[in-house]
Short mmCIF file of C-alpha atoms and ligand atoms in Angstrom, two decimals:
data_model
loop_
_atom_site.label_atom_id
_atom_site.label_comp_id
_atom_site.label_asym_id
_atom_site.label_seq_id
_atom_site.Cartn_x
_atom_site.Cartn_y
_atom_site.Cartn_z
CA MET L 177 34.99 104.92 37.12
CA THR L 178 31.32 104.63 36.28
CA VAL L 179 29.08 102.84 38.72
CA PRO L 180 27.83 99.50 37.29
CA ARG L 181 24.10 99.03 36.81
CA LEU L 182 24.31 95.82 38.85
CA ALA L 183 26.94 94.66 41.30
CA LEU L 184 26.88 91.53 43.44
CA ARG L 185 29.16 91.52 46.45
CA GLY L 186 29.71 88.20 48.19
CA LEU L 187 26.17 87.12 47.37
CA THR L 188 25.45 83.91 49.27
CA LYS L 189 22.46 81.61 49.51
CA ARG L 190 22.17 78.72 51.88
CA TYR L 191 18.87 76.85 51.50
CA PRO L 192 17.02 75.76 54.65
CA ASN L 193 18.27 72.17 54.07
CA GLY L 194 21.82 73.46 54.50
CA LEU L 195 22.81 73.40 50.82
CA LEU L 196 25.12 76.26 49.89
CA ALA L 197 23.84 77.09 46.41
CA ASN L 198 25.61 80.46 45.98
CA ASP L 199 28.85 81.02 47.85
CA GLY L 200 30.20 84.55 47.94
CA ILE L 201 29.46 85.58 44.37
CA ASP L 202 31.00 88.77 43.00
CA LEU L 203 29.80 89.99 39.61
CA THR L 204 29.31 93.34 37.91
CA LEU L 205 27.16 94.26 34.95
CA ALA L 206 27.57 97.63 33.25
CA ARG L 207 24.98 99.54 31.29
CA GLY L 208 24.98 98.46 27.67
CA GLU L 209 26.61 95.13 28.50
CA ILE L 210 25.61 91.53 27.85
CA HIS L 211 26.97 89.24 30.53
CA ALA L 212 26.70 85.45 30.23
CA LEU L 213 26.28 83.41 33.38
CA VAL L 214 27.41 79.87 32.56
CA GLY L 215 27.65 76.62 34.45
CA GLU L 216 26.38 73.08 34.39
CA ASN L 217 23.19 71.88 36.06
CA GLY L 218 23.22 72.60 39.76
CA ALA L 219 25.96 75.25 39.53
CA GLY L 220 23.68 77.83 41.15
CA LYS L 221 22.56 79.96 38.19
CA SER L 222 18.82 79.83 38.87
CA THR L 223 19.37 80.52 42.54
CA LEU L 224 21.25 83.69 41.65
CA ILE L 225 18.53 84.81 39.23
CA ARG L 226 15.81 84.07 41.78
CA MET L 227 17.53 86.31 44.33
CA LEU L 228 17.83 89.10 41.77
CA TYR L 229 14.12 88.80 40.99
CA GLY L 230 12.93 88.73 44.62
CA LEU L 231 11.95 85.06 44.59
CA GLU L 232 14.58 84.07 47.16
CA GLN L 233 16.32 86.06 49.88
CA PRO L 234 20.12 86.10 50.12
CA SER L 235 21.64 84.59 53.27
CA ALA L 236 24.57 87.02 53.10
CA GLY L 237 26.19 89.53 50.77
CA ALA L 238 24.67 92.38 48.83
CA ILE L 239 22.93 93.27 45.59
CA LEU L 240 23.70 96.83 44.45
CA LEU L 241 21.82 98.70 41.73
CA ASP L 242 23.64 101.83 40.58
CA GLY L 243 25.79 101.47 43.67
CA GLU L 244 22.88 101.35 46.11
CA PRO L 245 22.16 98.20 48.13
CA VAL L 246 18.70 96.80 47.45
CA ARG L 247 16.56 94.07 48.97
CA PHE L 248 13.59 92.60 47.11
CA ASP L 249 10.99 90.76 49.15
CA ALA L 250 8.95 89.92 46.01
CA PRO L 251 9.18 90.17 42.20
CA GLY L 252 7.07 93.36 42.28
CA ALA L 253 9.90 95.15 44.09
CA ALA L 254 12.47 93.92 41.55
CA ILE L 255 10.25 95.05 38.65
CA ARG L 256 9.87 98.51 40.19
CA ALA L 257 13.66 98.71 40.39
CA GLY L 258 13.90 98.08 36.62
CA ILE L 259 14.57 94.33 36.54
CA GLY L 260 12.77 92.15 34.00
CA LEU L 261 12.82 88.35 33.84
CA VAL L 262 12.39 86.45 30.59
CA PRO L 263 11.63 82.92 31.76
CA GLN L 264 12.91 79.83 29.95
CA HIS L 265 9.38 78.64 29.26
CA VAL L 266 7.16 81.47 28.09
CA GLN L 267 4.32 82.32 30.44
CA LEU L 268 1.93 84.04 28.06
CA VAL L 269 -1.83 83.61 27.58
CA PRO L 270 -2.07 81.81 24.21
CA SER L 271 -5.61 83.01 23.42
CA PHE L 272 -4.74 86.69 23.96
CA SER L 273 -3.18 89.03 21.44
CA VAL L 274 0.44 90.13 21.68
CA ALA L 275 -0.59 93.60 22.86
CA ARG L 276 -2.90 92.25 25.54
CA ASN L 277 -0.19 89.93 26.84
CA VAL L 278 2.36 92.72 26.93
CA VAL L 279 0.17 95.00 29.04
CA LEU L 280 -1.42 92.24 31.15
CA GLY L 281 -1.47 93.32 34.78
CA ALA L 282 -0.22 96.81 33.91
CA GLU L 283 -2.98 97.88 31.50
CA PRO L 284 -3.29 101.47 30.33
CA GLN L 285 -6.69 102.42 31.72
CA ARG L 286 -8.98 105.36 31.56
CA TRP L 287 -11.88 105.59 33.97
CA GLY L 288 -11.63 101.85 34.46
CA TRP L 289 -11.74 100.99 30.72
CA LEU L 290 -8.97 99.04 29.14
CA ARG L 291 -7.60 101.15 26.30
CA HIS L 292 -6.85 98.71 23.49
CA GLY L 293 -5.62 101.40 21.15
CA ALA L 294 -3.13 102.62 23.72
CA ALA L 295 -1.82 99.10 24.32
CA THR L 296 -1.39 98.47 20.60
CA ARG L 297 0.42 101.78 20.10
CA ALA L 298 2.70 101.17 23.06
CA VAL L 299 3.68 97.73 21.75
CA HIS L 300 4.28 99.12 18.27
CA ALA L 301 6.50 101.85 19.65
CA LEU L 302 8.57 99.48 21.81
CA ALA L 303 8.90 96.94 19.02
CA ARG L 304 10.11 99.57 16.58
CA ARG L 305 12.42 101.28 19.03
CA TYR L 306 14.28 98.09 19.88
CA GLY L 307 13.96 96.25 16.57
CA LEU L 308 11.89 93.41 18.11
CA ALA L 309 9.59 92.34 15.30
CA ALA L 310 6.09 91.79 16.72
CA ASP L 311 2.55 92.21 15.46
CA PRO L 312 0.48 93.60 18.38
CA ASP L 313 -2.76 92.09 17.04
CA ALA L 314 -1.48 88.57 16.42
CA LEU L 315 -2.70 85.83 18.75
CA VAL L 316 0.14 84.43 20.82
CA SER L 317 -0.98 80.87 20.02
CA THR L 318 -0.09 81.47 16.36
CA LEU L 319 3.48 82.59 17.07
CA SER L 320 6.72 80.64 16.91
CA LEU L 321 8.60 80.15 20.18
CA GLY L 322 11.11 82.78 19.12
CA ALA L 323 8.35 85.32 18.55
CA GLN L 324 6.80 84.42 21.90
CA GLN L 325 10.11 85.07 23.59
CA ARG L 326 10.21 88.52 21.98
CA VAL L 327 6.79 89.14 23.52
CA GLU L 328 8.22 88.26 26.94
CA ILE L 329 11.00 90.78 26.35
CA LEU L 330 8.49 93.43 25.27
CA LYS L 331 6.49 92.68 28.39
CA ALA L 332 9.51 93.38 30.56
CA LEU L 333 10.37 96.54 28.61
CA TYR L 334 6.77 97.76 28.91
CA ARG L 335 7.14 97.55 32.68
CA GLY L 336 10.19 99.79 32.44
CA ALA L 337 12.94 97.18 32.73
CA ASP L 338 16.45 98.22 31.74
CA LEU L 339 18.11 95.17 33.29
CA LEU L 340 16.98 91.94 31.66
CA LEU L 341 17.51 88.49 33.09
CA LEU L 342 17.16 85.73 30.47
CA ASP L 343 16.98 82.14 31.64
CA GLU L 344 18.36 79.75 28.96
CA PRO L 345 16.55 81.52 26.12
CA GLY L 346 18.26 79.56 23.35
CA ALA L 347 17.26 76.15 24.67
CA VAL L 348 13.96 76.03 22.78
CA LEU L 349 14.90 77.93 19.62
CA ALA L 350 15.87 76.99 16.07
CA PRO L 351 19.24 78.40 14.95
CA ASP L 352 17.68 81.22 12.94
CA GLU L 353 15.56 82.21 15.89
CA SER L 354 18.55 82.14 18.22
CA SER L 355 20.46 84.45 15.92
CA ALA L 356 17.46 86.78 15.75
CA LEU L 357 17.19 86.78 19.54
CA PHE L 358 20.89 87.51 19.94
CA ALA L 359 20.66 90.35 17.42
CA ALA L 360 17.76 91.78 19.41
CA LEU L 361 19.74 91.50 22.66
CA ARG L 362 22.65 93.27 21.01
CA ALA L 363 20.33 96.08 19.89
CA LEU L 364 18.96 96.38 23.42
CA ALA L 365 22.46 96.57 24.85
CA ASP L 366 23.40 99.20 22.28
CA ALA L 367 20.40 101.19 23.49
CA GLY L 368 21.88 101.08 27.01
CA MET L 369 20.13 98.08 28.51
CA SER L 370 21.99 95.58 30.66
CA VAL L 371 21.48 91.90 29.97
CA LEU L 372 22.32 88.91 32.18
CA LEU L 373 22.03 85.78 30.05
CA ILE L 374 21.95 82.34 31.64
CA THR L 375 23.20 79.68 29.30
CA HIS L 376 25.02 76.38 29.29
CA LYS L 377 26.14 76.82 25.70
CA ILE L 378 29.68 77.95 25.19
CA ALA L 379 28.87 79.14 21.68
CA ASP L 380 26.36 81.62 23.14
CA VAL L 381 29.06 83.13 25.32
CA LEU L 382 31.45 83.54 22.43
CA ASP L 383 28.77 84.77 20.00
CA VAL L 384 26.81 87.28 21.99
CA ALA L 385 28.21 88.10 25.42
CA ASP L 386 30.66 90.89 26.19
CA ARG L 387 31.74 89.23 29.40
CA TYR L 388 31.10 85.96 31.19
CA THR L 389 31.12 84.45 34.64
CA VAL L 390 31.41 80.69 35.14
CA LEU L 391 29.77 79.18 38.23
CA ARG L 392 30.61 75.76 39.57
CA GLY L 393 29.32 74.37 42.83
CA GLY L 394 27.90 77.79 43.74
CA ARG L 395 31.21 79.63 43.31
CA VAL L 396 32.68 81.84 40.64
CA VAL L 397 35.46 79.76 39.07
CA ALA L 398 36.25 82.02 36.12
CA SER L 399 35.23 85.32 34.62
CA GLY L 400 36.48 87.63 31.92
CA ARG L 401 35.91 89.15 28.53
CA SER L 402 34.41 86.83 25.93
CA CYS L 403 36.82 88.02 23.28
CA ASP L 404 39.70 86.69 25.37
CA ALA L 405 38.04 83.32 26.00
CA ALA L 406 38.50 80.07 24.09
CA ALA L 407 35.87 77.36 23.87
CA ALA L 408 38.08 74.60 25.30
CA GLY L 409 39.15 76.70 28.26
CA LEU L 410 35.57 77.66 29.08
CA ALA L 411 34.44 74.05 28.88
CA ALA L 412 37.18 72.99 31.28
CA HIS L 413 36.10 75.69 33.75
CA ILE L 414 32.48 74.65 33.49
CA VAL L 415 33.09 70.98 34.26
CA GLY L 416 36.18 71.48 36.40
CA ARG L 417 38.56 69.34 34.35
CA PRO L 418 39.79 69.11 30.78
CA LEU L 419 37.32 67.35 28.53
CA ALA L 420 38.05 64.34 26.42
CA PRO L 421 38.29 65.34 22.76
CA ALA L 422 34.93 65.41 21.01
CA ALA L 423 33.93 62.33 19.07
CA ARG L 424 34.56 62.79 15.35
CA PRO L 425 32.61 61.00 12.68
CA VAL L 426 35.00 59.15 10.42
CA PRO L 427 34.08 58.19 6.87
CA ARG L 428 33.38 54.51 7.01
CA ALA L 429 32.36 51.56 4.97
CA ARG L 430 28.68 51.03 5.41
CA GLY L 431 27.28 47.63 6.32
CA GLU L 432 23.95 46.04 5.57
CA VAL L 433 20.73 47.97 6.15
CA LEU L 434 19.42 47.09 9.63
CA LEU L 435 16.48 49.46 9.80
CA ARG L 436 14.19 50.23 6.88
CA ALA L 437 10.96 52.23 7.08
CA ARG L 438 8.71 53.24 4.19
CA GLY L 439 5.78 55.61 4.11
CA LEU L 440 5.36 56.12 7.85
CA VAL L 441 2.19 58.11 8.36
CA GLN L 442 0.51 59.12 11.59
CA ALA L 443 -2.15 61.70 12.34
CA THR L 444 -2.59 62.65 15.97
CA GLY L 445 -5.31 65.25 15.94
CA ALA L 446 -2.71 67.70 17.23
CA ALA L 447 -0.36 69.63 14.97
CA GLU L 448 2.38 67.00 15.17
CA CYS L 449 2.11 64.27 12.55
CA LEU L 450 4.06 61.94 10.31
CA ALA L 451 3.39 62.65 6.65
CA GLY L 452 5.11 59.80 4.84
CA VAL L 453 8.64 59.20 6.08
CA ASP L 454 11.11 56.86 4.36
CA LEU L 455 14.41 56.04 5.95
CA ASP L 456 17.21 53.47 6.04
CA VAL L 457 19.94 53.03 8.57
CA ALA L 458 22.83 50.68 7.92
CA ALA L 459 25.10 48.84 10.32
CA GLY L 460 27.83 51.15 11.55
CA GLU L 461 26.16 54.48 10.94
CA ILE L 462 24.35 57.17 12.87
CA LEU L 463 21.44 58.86 11.16
CA GLY L 464 20.85 62.20 12.89
CA VAL L 465 17.27 63.47 12.86
CA ALA L 466 17.20 67.22 13.37
CA GLY L 467 14.31 69.63 13.60
CA VAL L 468 12.55 72.15 15.75
CA ASP L 469 10.59 70.33 18.48
CA GLY L 470 7.11 69.33 17.39
CA ASN L 471 7.81 68.54 13.73
CA GLY L 472 7.26 64.82 14.06
CA GLN L 473 10.63 63.66 15.38
CA SER L 474 9.26 62.10 18.56
CA LEU L 475 6.43 60.38 16.67
CA LEU L 476 9.03 59.01 14.29
CA ALA L 477 11.13 57.69 17.16
CA ARG L 478 8.14 55.97 18.72
CA ALA L 479 7.06 54.51 15.38
CA LEU L 480 10.54 53.09 14.79
CA ALA L 481 10.66 51.73 18.35
CA ARG L 482 7.65 49.55 17.59
CA MET L 483 9.62 47.63 14.99
CA PRO L 484 11.09 44.27 16.15
CA GLY L 485 14.60 44.41 17.54
CA VAL L 486 14.72 48.17 17.97
CA VAL L 487 15.74 49.52 21.40
CA LEU L 488 14.53 52.99 22.34
CA VAL L 489 16.15 55.53 24.65
CA THR L 490 13.11 57.62 25.43
CA GLU L 491 13.19 61.39 25.40
CA ASP L 492 11.33 61.89 28.65
CA ARG L 493 13.34 59.88 31.13
CA LEU L 494 11.35 61.04 34.18
CA HIS L 495 8.00 60.31 32.63
CA ASP L 496 8.55 57.00 30.92
CA GLY L 497 12.27 56.28 31.13
CA VAL L 498 12.58 55.41 34.80
CA ALA L 499 10.43 54.67 37.82
CA PRO L 500 11.83 57.38 40.11
CA THR L 501 10.84 55.84 43.43
CA LEU L 502 12.39 52.46 42.63
CA SER L 503 16.05 51.65 43.15
CA ILE L 504 18.78 52.01 40.56
CA ALA L 505 18.98 48.20 40.44
CA GLU L 506 15.26 47.78 39.80
CA ASN L 507 15.41 50.35 37.03
CA ALA L 508 18.64 49.01 35.60
CA VAL L 509 17.34 45.49 35.05
CA ALA L 510 13.77 46.40 34.10
CA SER L 511 14.14 44.96 30.61
CA THR L 512 16.59 42.10 31.25
CA TYR L 513 15.62 40.57 34.60
CA ARG L 514 13.44 37.80 33.13
CA ALA L 515 16.31 35.96 31.53
CA ALA L 516 19.59 34.37 32.63
CA PRO L 517 21.86 35.37 34.19
CA LEU L 518 19.58 37.61 36.27
CA SER L 519 16.92 35.00 36.89
CA ARG L 520 16.87 31.22 36.72
CA HIS L 521 13.73 29.13 36.38
CA GLY L 522 11.63 32.20 37.09
CA VAL L 523 13.51 33.09 40.30
CA LEU L 524 15.39 36.37 40.48
CA ASP L 525 19.04 36.10 41.37
CA LEU L 526 19.38 39.19 43.56
CA ASP L 527 23.15 38.86 43.86
CA ALA L 528 23.50 38.75 40.08
CA ILE L 529 21.25 41.81 39.74
CA ASP L 530 23.28 43.65 42.36
CA ALA L 531 26.53 42.76 40.60
CA ALA L 532 25.20 43.74 37.15
CA THR L 533 24.00 47.10 38.51
CA ARG L 534 27.33 47.75 40.25
CA ALA L 535 29.10 47.03 36.96
CA MET L 536 26.91 49.59 35.17
CA ILE L 537 27.52 52.18 37.89
CA ASP L 538 31.29 51.66 37.63
CA ASP L 539 31.42 51.42 33.86
CA PHE L 540 29.38 54.60 33.35
CA GLY L 541 30.92 56.52 36.27
CA VAL L 542 27.53 57.12 37.89
CA ALA L 543 27.71 59.21 41.07
CA ALA L 544 25.50 57.05 43.31
CA THR L 545 25.73 55.53 46.78
CA GLY L 546 24.96 52.07 45.42
CA PRO L 547 22.45 49.87 43.56
CA GLN L 548 19.77 50.35 46.21
CA GLN L 549 19.63 54.16 46.00
CA ALA L 550 16.33 55.49 44.56
CA ILE L 551 17.03 56.46 40.97
CA GLY L 552 14.93 59.62 41.42
CA ALA L 553 17.60 60.95 43.81
CA LEU L 554 20.24 61.05 41.05
CA SER L 555 21.02 64.13 39.00
CA GLY L 556 19.72 64.20 35.43
CA GLY L 557 23.10 63.27 34.01
CA ASN L 558 23.56 60.26 36.28
CA MET L 559 20.00 59.08 35.69
CA GLN L 560 20.52 59.29 31.93
CA LYS L 561 23.72 57.25 32.25
CA ILE L 562 21.67 54.44 33.82
CA VAL L 563 19.04 54.76 31.09
CA LEU L 564 21.68 54.40 28.37
CA ALA L 565 23.57 51.67 30.24
CA ARG L 566 20.32 49.70 30.43
CA ALA L 567 19.68 50.16 26.71
CA LEU L 568 23.22 49.04 25.86
CA ALA L 569 22.97 46.01 28.16
CA ALA L 570 20.46 44.60 25.68
CA HIS L 571 23.24 44.68 23.00
CA PRO L 572 20.96 46.40 20.48
CA ARG L 573 21.72 46.11 16.78
CA VAL L 574 19.38 49.06 16.19
CA LEU L 575 19.10 51.88 18.73
CA VAL L 576 16.81 54.90 18.56
CA ALA L 577 18.16 57.52 20.94
CA CYS L 578 15.80 60.41 21.56
CA GLN L 579 17.29 63.58 23.09
CA PRO L 580 19.91 61.40 24.83
CA THR L 581 21.69 64.33 26.50
CA ARG L 582 18.90 66.86 27.03
CA GLY L 583 19.20 68.54 30.42
CA VAL L 584 22.45 66.71 31.11
CA ASP L 585 25.66 68.50 32.11
CA ILE L 586 28.37 68.73 29.47
CA GLY L 587 30.71 66.24 31.15
CA ALA L 588 28.02 63.55 31.19
CA ALA L 589 26.88 64.54 27.69
CA ARG L 590 30.39 63.96 26.31
CA PHE L 591 30.47 60.58 27.98
CA LEU L 592 27.07 59.53 26.64
CA ARG L 593 27.95 60.66 23.12
CA ALA L 594 31.19 58.69 23.21
CA ARG L 595 29.18 55.58 24.15
CA LEU L 596 26.85 56.08 21.20
CA VAL L 597 29.82 56.40 18.87
CA ALA L 598 31.36 53.24 20.35
CA LEU L 599 28.12 51.37 19.76
CA ARG L 600 28.07 52.56 16.15
CA ASP L 601 31.70 51.57 15.67
CA ALA L 602 30.79 48.13 16.99
CA GLY L 603 28.37 47.83 14.07
CA ALA L 604 24.99 48.98 15.39
CA ALA L 605 22.61 51.18 13.40
CA ILE L 606 21.63 54.29 15.37
CA VAL L 607 18.94 56.88 14.87
CA LEU L 608 19.80 59.97 16.90
CA VAL L 609 16.86 62.33 17.41
CA SER L 610 18.09 65.52 18.99
CA GLY L 611 17.13 69.16 19.29
CA ASP L 612 20.79 69.95 19.90
CA LEU L 613 22.22 70.73 16.47
CA ASP L 614 25.79 70.67 17.68
CA GLU L 615 25.22 67.12 18.86
CA ILE L 616 23.66 66.13 15.54
CA LEU L 617 26.53 67.66 13.59
CA GLU L 618 29.16 66.09 15.82
CA LEU L 619 27.86 62.52 15.75
CA SER L 620 25.91 61.91 12.57
CA ASP L 621 27.11 60.16 9.42
CA ARG L 622 23.96 61.36 7.64
CA ILE L 623 21.39 63.93 8.72
CA ALA L 624 17.68 64.14 8.00
CA VAL L 625 15.88 67.38 8.86
CA MET L 626 12.19 67.07 9.68
CA PHE L 627 9.62 69.75 9.05
CA ARG L 628 5.87 69.28 9.54
CA GLY L 629 6.03 65.52 9.72
CA ALA L 630 8.15 65.00 6.62
CA ILE L 631 11.82 64.91 5.75
CA ALA L 632 12.69 68.31 4.30
CA GLY L 633 16.37 67.66 3.64
CA HIS L 634 18.89 64.84 3.61
CA PHE L 635 22.55 65.72 4.17
CA ARG L 636 25.97 64.23 4.23
CA GLY L 637 29.50 65.41 4.12
CA PRO L 638 32.06 67.19 6.20
CA GLY L 639 31.73 70.90 6.76
CA LEU L 640 28.00 70.95 7.31
CA GLY L 641 27.09 73.63 9.81
CA ALA L 642 24.04 74.72 11.73
CA ARG L 643 23.51 77.59 9.32
CA ALA L 644 23.14 75.24 6.37
CA LEU L 645 20.42 73.24 8.12
CA ALA L 646 18.52 76.18 9.56
CA GLY L 647 16.51 77.01 6.45
CA TYR L 648 15.30 73.41 6.24
CA MET L 649 14.34 73.38 9.92
CA THR L 650 12.05 76.36 9.53
CA GLY L 651 10.47 75.32 6.24
CA ALA L 652 12.16 78.05 4.21
CA ARG L 653 14.01 75.45 2.14
CA ARG L 654 13.07 71.98 1.07
CA GLN L 655 14.59 69.29 -1.12
CA PRO L 656 12.04 67.94 -3.58
CA GLN L 657 10.95 64.43 -2.56
CA ALA L 658 13.45 64.32 0.25
CA SER L 659 13.84 61.08 2.15
CA ALA L 660 16.48 59.44 4.30
CA ARG L 661 16.73 56.32 2.14
CA LEU L 662 20.25 55.24 1.42
CA ASP L 663 19.59 55.48 -2.31
CA ALA L 664 18.07 58.96 -2.00
CA PRO L 665 20.02 62.00 -3.11
CA PHE L 666 21.47 64.21 -0.41
CA VAL L 667 22.67 67.75 -0.10
CA ASP L 668 26.27 68.31 0.91
CA ALA L 669 27.81 71.23 2.70
CA GLY L 670 28.56 73.34 -0.34
CA GLU L 671 25.06 73.12 -1.81
CA ALA L 672 23.31 73.56 1.53
CA ALA L 673 25.03 76.76 2.54
P1 LIG H 820 21.43 75.76 38.17
O1 LIG H 820 20.38 76.78 37.85
O2 LIG H 820 22.81 76.22 37.84
O3 LIG H 820 21.12 74.42 37.58
P2 LIG H 820 20.36 75.85 40.86
O4 LIG H 820 20.51 77.24 41.35
O5 LIG H 820 19.01 75.42 40.39
O6 LIG H 820 21.46 75.56 39.75
O7 LIG H 820 20.79 74.83 42.00
C1 LIG H 820 21.98 74.98 42.77
C2 LIG H 820 21.96 73.94 43.88
O8 LIG H 820 20.93 74.30 44.82
C3 LIG H 820 21.62 72.55 43.41
O9 LIG H 820 22.40 71.64 44.14
C4 LIG H 820 20.15 72.41 43.73
O10 LIG H 820 19.82 71.06 43.97
C5 LIG H 820 20.04 73.23 44.99
N1 LIG H 820 18.70 73.83 45.19
C6 LIG H 820 18.01 74.58 44.29
N2 LIG H 820 16.86 75.00 44.82
C7 LIG H 820 16.80 74.51 46.08
C8 LIG H 820 15.86 74.59 47.17
N3 LIG H 820 14.73 75.29 47.05
N4 LIG H 820 16.16 73.96 48.31
C9 LIG H 820 17.31 73.27 48.44
N5 LIG H 820 18.25 73.15 47.50
C10 LIG H 820 18.00 73.76 46.32
#
């Protein structure tokens, strides 16, 4: 039997506060293999990666490279052993060229002079050898996120890595860019590299990985070959129980238009703008707004939220969604406490607030000790449940939900999506702004794709897939005079593909 490039034997990490984040993990990664490490938030994926990259020390167990035990006291030691980390958020210098970023800190030098020509040639050679399209002279600030991620990969390869760790690389990419990245990873694996890919997306496992390991609560709960895995089974392993069936949009009779916007324009000085957006949303429908981050979706959400009667679920719950040091109760009633039944004649009824908060906690299955716990101590998923519960407590007829499940584990995400569907079925008009295309496709009755501040395509119909929308998200395709008005034409699945 050949010796694997990487083997973990009983790898264990207990943090100083006593938390057992990795508990006896066994995993092997062969040369030429792509291995997906999956699990929900808090499963222990980052801890494992940090140990492999010398950022944390194991409490017990062993890391073996080519059968030899290793110990990395710092990232430098891991890099020398051939390990490269591609971080989730690129850490490049925007004002430097691609070549300069790739060689940064490991510059080819001659008598103390940086050799630009050598750097450019080296980047060219690596890019060609591994099929990673990159222009060495381009400024990083001009590149798409996908291209920047390729630069991070080149950077690792330049330092001699043959074992790449990728931390949630698909999270920030448009579908086309994800496919390009996965094709590049496949080419790298074919050239003999080993790839450990952290992801929480089941589709990534099935699309690109040869094998997978599922972590839950710091332990390996499943592993195997991707070709033998099924999406439903993987999901159940990830959350530890079978999932409720996904919400399905049903064709429905549309009610009266509850939200109408015409010619929304906003210049910000930055690249993001609104360049004349028209949209309608009727009672009982969800309008999904898709797009690569930064194309005006969040400006649109905020513009709509300024209209009377519109309730907003903000995209940045930690920044402006909750006050993290205040209690769950204080956060939960932040928009309703002034009126009966929570206050009477200007006096807060603390018992009523306590009872209302307890009801939200029960109804939404929030894992919390009680209404007085600081909301900042909750996990992202539980915090978001309170944020949505609070929005729904106002009985909105029009809701704008911005990234409602971003950074939330899949169990909580399912739950939150089901609540949005229930609100729609009860007759509300919903605008769903999401960077998660699967979510958009699953929930939306109509879909508007935004590109550079405008609506580039308007879609309806069963059978729409991510591939059909991708060209519109990147600006490659555009419907003339597209808008999301109810009387506007739309593209259906057949035409879009
Ligand atoms: P994942 O990457 O799968 O989301 P993490 O490895 O970040 O999971 O976290 C695993 C567990 O370890 C979580 O419960 C997290 O709160 C905890 N944890 C992470 N880093 C630390 C730390 N430095 N000290 C204490 N606990 C930590």
